[in-house]
Amino acid sequence: MVNLFDSSSIHPAALDLGKLFEARGFELSLVGGPVRDLFLGSAALDLDFTTNATPDETLDVARDWADAHWEIGREFGTIGLRKGDAMIEVTTYRAEAYDPDSRKPMVAFARKLEDDLFRRDFTINAMALRLPSLDLVDPYGGIKDLSAGILRTPGKPEDSFSDDPLRMMRAARFVSRLDVDPSTDLVAAMTDMAERIRIISAERVRDELIKLINGDNPRRGVELLVSTGLADYVLPEIPALKLETDAQHHHKDVYEHSLTVLMQAKDLETDGDGSVPAPDFTLRFAALMHDVGKPATRKLDGTGAVSFRHHDVVGAKLVKKRMRALRFDNETIKNVARLVELHMRFYGYGEAGWTDSAVRRYVRDAGEQLERLHRLTRSDVTTRNKKKAQRLAHAYDDLERRIGELAEQEELDSMRPDLDGQQIMAILGIDPGPMVGKAYNYLLNVRLDEGSLGEEEAERRLKEWWASSDDS
């Protein structure tokens, strides 16, 4: 839904800068995403401008006005500015072309605003507001497409994607973020050109994937990646979930199940003051990837039943491998893989029941990911059997209740033995080495099984264990 924007929603810095450029005889326009977002009823602190001024002329106009400036993008015609809380980029009109085998642009400056807008990725981002007059420049029908919820390119999509193949990922990201429908020719071009995503760096693909997963409707973005074949190159584990099914070997559609879990996990995120503030990439990506170990572990038994034994462990390894290939940071990789590895741990709780020791281990193994694990486990219930769904929900309610009760007795999230490594070495008279770790793990398991013993009893148990050890 497109709203008529109120001029008061435009950041004051934009209007001030427009007056400065106008006074010096230059054109300046707010362009791209900030313009689109104004019509969607939201404002942005990161402001993109385009101008007919050269980078030198831009600096001459704005240097004294800005609180700070930088020239990192000067080679591509961009000058960065900061004014109060507004981050600003001013770029000279461009009409750039690309080497078909590279993403590096051969920069050519344009003479007209319309030429600059034509090189933009999509029509909804190819709009500009002239400043300070606030006249809308929309030569390619961006407002119409935004109102209709359609994603198109200003020119032929093949030309746009050839210039920059990352725009295919951006298309999926905008489908996720804005819940728009990609045009037929755009989808066809993505399908025909999907392989060209290979020339884009893993880091840039990763950044677009994060924005896609964090969108309002990530399911639609993932579906577009899969249906066009882009996922075969950037996230092949997801289309691989489309396992064959038949009447004899019936099992739930793992691909559809994973998309449902993703959306259910999204719905369980909290507000900014909660334990898992939205959008939470780690939770969402773990939800999408939680069953990627199933294709490799699919087995049929003598009765024709299907099993996926240890798919959680296999899946965690696949997640690590894929995220490393996409150049994710180690912390995010560790957290997502941990959630995938633990997502099956809960099952069986309702039938067999858990001792307090098992509950402590569940909390200890989850560590800082406990709140996310709660949400992932609940999201993983997609059965249409209402009684089964209610039984699992009640069982997890009970588990969370017991975790809360035990947490009142002791700090489960920082579970440690009653003696630390230095105390262990002093008591046993040993130097640093593997035996210290073995002793520490022994005391940790005692703590998990029995709760806190106190230092005196822990020392007695330690000496008793050491006396019976083959290494003593």
PDB file of N, CA and C in Angstrom, residues 170-206:
ATOM      1  N   ARG A 170      19.040  -9.720  -4.776  1.00  0.00           N
ATOM      2  CA  ARG A 170      18.289  -8.565  -4.277  1.00  0.00           C
ATOM      3  C   ARG A 170      16.806  -8.698  -4.616  1.00  0.00           C
ATOM      4  N   ALA A 171      16.498  -9.273  -5.765  1.00  0.00           N
ATOM      5  CA  ALA A 171      15.095  -9.487  -6.121  1.00  0.00           C
ATOM      6  C   ALA A 171      14.417 -10.379  -5.089  1.00  0.00           C
ATOM      7  N   ALA A 172      15.080 -11.473  -4.720  1.00  0.00           N
ATOM      8  CA  ALA A 172      14.521 -12.365  -3.703  1.00  0.00           C
ATOM      9  C   ALA A 172      14.418 -11.660  -2.356  1.00  0.00           C
ATOM     10  N   ARG A 173      15.391 -10.803  -2.078  1.00  0.00           N
ATOM     11  CA  ARG A 173      15.350 -10.053  -0.813  1.00  0.00           C
ATOM     12  C   ARG A 173      14.141  -9.101  -0.769  1.00  0.00           C
ATOM     13  N   PHE A 174      13.868  -8.406  -1.872  1.00  0.00           N
ATOM     14  CA  PHE A 174      12.733  -7.483  -1.866  1.00  0.00           C
ATOM     15  C   PHE A 174      11.407  -8.226  -1.858  1.00  0.00           C
ATOM     16  N   VAL A 175      11.354  -9.406  -2.469  1.00  0.00           N
ATOM     17  CA  VAL A 175      10.143 -10.232  -2.366  1.00  0.00           C
ATOM     18  C   VAL A 175       9.890 -10.584  -0.911  1.00  0.00           C
ATOM     19  N   SER A 176      10.959 -10.887  -0.168  1.00  0.00           N
ATOM     20  CA  SER A 176      10.841 -11.209   1.247  1.00  0.00           C
ATOM     21  C   SER A 176      10.486  -9.982   2.074  1.00  0.00           C
ATOM     22  N   ARG A 177      11.182  -8.907   1.853  1.00  0.00           N
ATOM     23  CA  ARG A 177      11.009  -7.718   2.700  1.00  0.00           C
ATOM     24  C   ARG A 177       9.695  -6.997   2.444  1.00  0.00           C
ATOM     25  N   LEU A 178       9.327  -6.830   1.150  1.00  0.00           N
ATOM     26  CA  LEU A 178       8.162  -6.026   0.792  1.00  0.00           C
ATOM     27  C   LEU A 178       6.953  -6.871   0.401  1.00  0.00           C
ATOM     28  N   ASP A 179       7.140  -8.207   0.313  1.00  0.00           N
ATOM     29  CA  ASP A 179       6.054  -9.117  -0.060  1.00  0.00           C
ATOM     30  C   ASP A 179       5.457  -8.735  -1.415  1.00  0.00           C
ATOM     31  N   VAL A 180       6.326  -8.378  -2.372  1.00  0.00           N
ATOM     32  CA  VAL A 180       5.890  -8.018  -3.715  1.00  0.00           C
ATOM     33  C   VAL A 180       5.996  -9.236  -4.635  1.00  0.00           C
ATOM     34  N   ASP A 181       5.333  -9.147  -5.799  1.00  0.00           N
ATOM     35  CA  ASP A 181       5.358 -10.241  -6.772  1.00  0.00           C
ATOM     36  C   ASP A 181       6.350  -9.920  -7.878  1.00  0.00           C
ATOM     37  N   PRO A 182       7.334 -10.791  -8.123  1.00  0.00           N
ATOM     38  CA  PRO A 182       8.258 -10.550  -9.226  1.00  0.00           C
ATOM     39  C   PRO A 182       7.539 -10.703 -10.562  1.00  0.00           C
ATOM     40  N   SER A 183       7.863  -9.839 -11.518  1.00  0.00           N
ATOM     41  CA  SER A 183       7.229  -9.932 -12.832  1.00  0.00           C
ATOM     42  C   SER A 183       7.654 -11.226 -13.526  1.00  0.00           C
ATOM     43  N   THR A 184       6.855 -11.645 -14.498  1.00  0.00           N
ATOM     44  CA  THR A 184       7.128 -12.898 -15.212  1.00  0.00           C
ATOM     45  C   THR A 184       8.475 -12.856 -15.912  1.00  0.00           C
ATOM     46  N   ASP A 185       8.788 -11.716 -16.568  1.00  0.00           N
ATOM     47  CA  ASP A 185      10.059 -11.645 -17.284  1.00  0.00           C
ATOM     48  C   ASP A 185      11.240 -11.589 -16.326  1.00  0.00           C
ATOM     49  N   LEU A 186      11.030 -11.029 -15.139  1.00  0.00           N
ATOM     50  CA  LEU A 186      12.096 -10.998 -14.143  1.00  0.00           C
ATOM     51  C   LEU A 186      12.411 -12.416 -13.657  1.00  0.00           C
ATOM     52  N   VAL A 187      11.384 -13.206 -13.388  1.00  0.00           N
ATOM     53  CA  VAL A 187      11.580 -14.591 -12.949  1.00  0.00           C
ATOM     54  C   VAL A 187      12.252 -15.408 -14.046  1.00  0.00           C
ATOM     55  N   ALA A 188      11.830 -15.194 -15.290  1.00  0.00           N
ATOM     56  CA  ALA A 188      12.424 -15.927 -16.402  1.00  0.00           C
ATOM     57  C   ALA A 188      13.906 -15.602 -16.546  1.00  0.00           C
ATOM     58  N   ALA A 189      14.264 -14.329 -16.377  1.00  0.00           N
ATOM     59  CA  ALA A 189      15.667 -13.928 -16.486  1.00  0.00           C
ATOM     60  C   ALA A 189      16.492 -14.519 -15.349  1.00  0.00           C
ATOM     61  N   MET A 190      15.944 -14.519 -14.133  1.00  0.00           N
ATOM     62  CA  MET A 190      16.648 -15.127 -13.007  1.00  0.00           C
ATOM     63  C   MET A 190      16.901 -16.607 -13.265  1.00  0.00           C
ATOM     64  N   THR A 191      15.912 -17.274 -13.809  1.00  0.00           N
ATOM     65  CA  THR A 191      16.033 -18.710 -14.074  1.00  0.00           C
ATOM     66  C   THR A 191      17.104 -18.979 -15.131  1.00  0.00           C
ATOM     67  N   ASP A 192      17.084 -18.187 -16.193  1.00  0.00           N
ATOM     68  CA  ASP A 192      18.045 -18.381 -17.284  1.00  0.00           C
ATOM     69  C   ASP A 192      19.473 -18.008 -16.882  1.00  0.00           C
ATOM     70  N   MET A 193      19.612 -17.064 -15.946  1.00  0.00           N
ATOM     71  CA  MET A 193      20.933 -16.508 -15.637  1.00  0.00           C
ATOM     72  C   MET A 193      21.443 -16.883 -14.258  1.00  0.00           C
ATOM     73  N   ALA A 194      20.775 -17.830 -13.595  1.00  0.00           N
ATOM     74  CA  ALA A 194      21.114 -18.150 -12.204  1.00  0.00           C
ATOM     75  C   ALA A 194      22.595 -18.475 -12.027  1.00  0.00           C
ATOM     76  N   GLU A 195      23.186 -19.144 -12.977  1.00  0.00           N
ATOM     77  CA  GLU A 195      24.580 -19.564 -12.842  1.00  0.00           C
ATOM     78  C   GLU A 195      25.548 -18.384 -12.728  1.00  0.00           C
ATOM     79  N   ARG A 196      25.140 -17.213 -13.224  1.00  0.00           N
ATOM     80  CA  ARG A 196      26.034 -16.051 -13.178  1.00  0.00           C
ATOM     81  C   ARG A 196      26.276 -15.550 -11.751  1.00  0.00           C
ATOM     82  N   ILE A 197      25.477 -16.025 -10.799  1.00  0.00           N
ATOM     83  CA  ILE A 197      25.719 -15.629  -9.414  1.00  0.00           C
ATOM     84  C   ILE A 197      27.084 -16.111  -8.949  1.00  0.00           C
ATOM     85  N   ARG A 198      27.675 -17.057  -9.654  1.00  0.00           N
ATOM     86  CA  ARG A 198      28.975 -17.594  -9.265  1.00  0.00           C
ATOM     87  C   ARG A 198      30.083 -16.537  -9.290  1.00  0.00           C
ATOM     88  N   ILE A 199      29.929 -15.485 -10.092  1.00  0.00           N
ATOM     89  CA  ILE A 199      31.003 -14.486 -10.170  1.00  0.00           C
ATOM     90  C   ILE A 199      30.942 -13.487  -9.014  1.00  0.00           C
ATOM     91  N   ILE A 200      29.898 -13.572  -8.210  1.00  0.00           N
ATOM     92  CA  ILE A 200      29.738 -12.647  -7.084  1.00  0.00           C
ATOM     93  C   ILE A 200      30.437 -13.217  -5.855  1.00  0.00           C
ATOM     94  N   SER A 201      31.073 -12.354  -5.097  1.00  0.00           N
ATOM     95  CA  SER A 201      31.802 -12.802  -3.914  1.00  0.00           C
ATOM     96  C   SER A 201      30.855 -13.403  -2.881  1.00  0.00           C
ATOM     97  N   ALA A 202      31.371 -14.359  -2.121  1.00  0.00           N
ATOM     98  CA  ALA A 202      30.563 -15.017  -1.080  1.00  0.00           C
ATOM     99  C   ALA A 202      30.066 -14.011  -0.056  1.00  0.00           C
ATOM    100  N   GLU A 203      30.875 -13.003   0.240  1.00  0.00           N
ATOM    101  CA  GLU A 203      30.483 -12.010   1.248  1.00  0.00           C
ATOM    102  C   GLU A 203      29.246 -11.219   0.812  1.00  0.00           C
ATOM    103  N   ARG A 204      29.190 -10.861  -0.463  1.00  0.00           N
ATOM    104  CA  ARG A 204      28.046 -10.079  -0.940  1.00  0.00           C
ATOM    105  C   ARG A 204      26.791 -10.950  -1.006  1.00  0.00           C
ATOM    106  N   VAL A 205      26.947 -12.198  -1.403  1.00  0.00           N
ATOM    107  CA  VAL A 205      25.803 -13.121  -1.393  1.00  0.00           C
ATOM    108  C   VAL A 205      25.301 -13.309   0.035  1.00  0.00           C
ATOM    109  N   ARG A 206      26.236 -13.495   0.968  1.00  0.00           N
ATOM    110  CA  ARG A 206      25.867 -13.668   2.383  1.00  0.00           C
ATOM    111  C   ARG A 206      25.054 -12.487   2.898  1.00  0.00           C
TER     112      ARG A 206
END
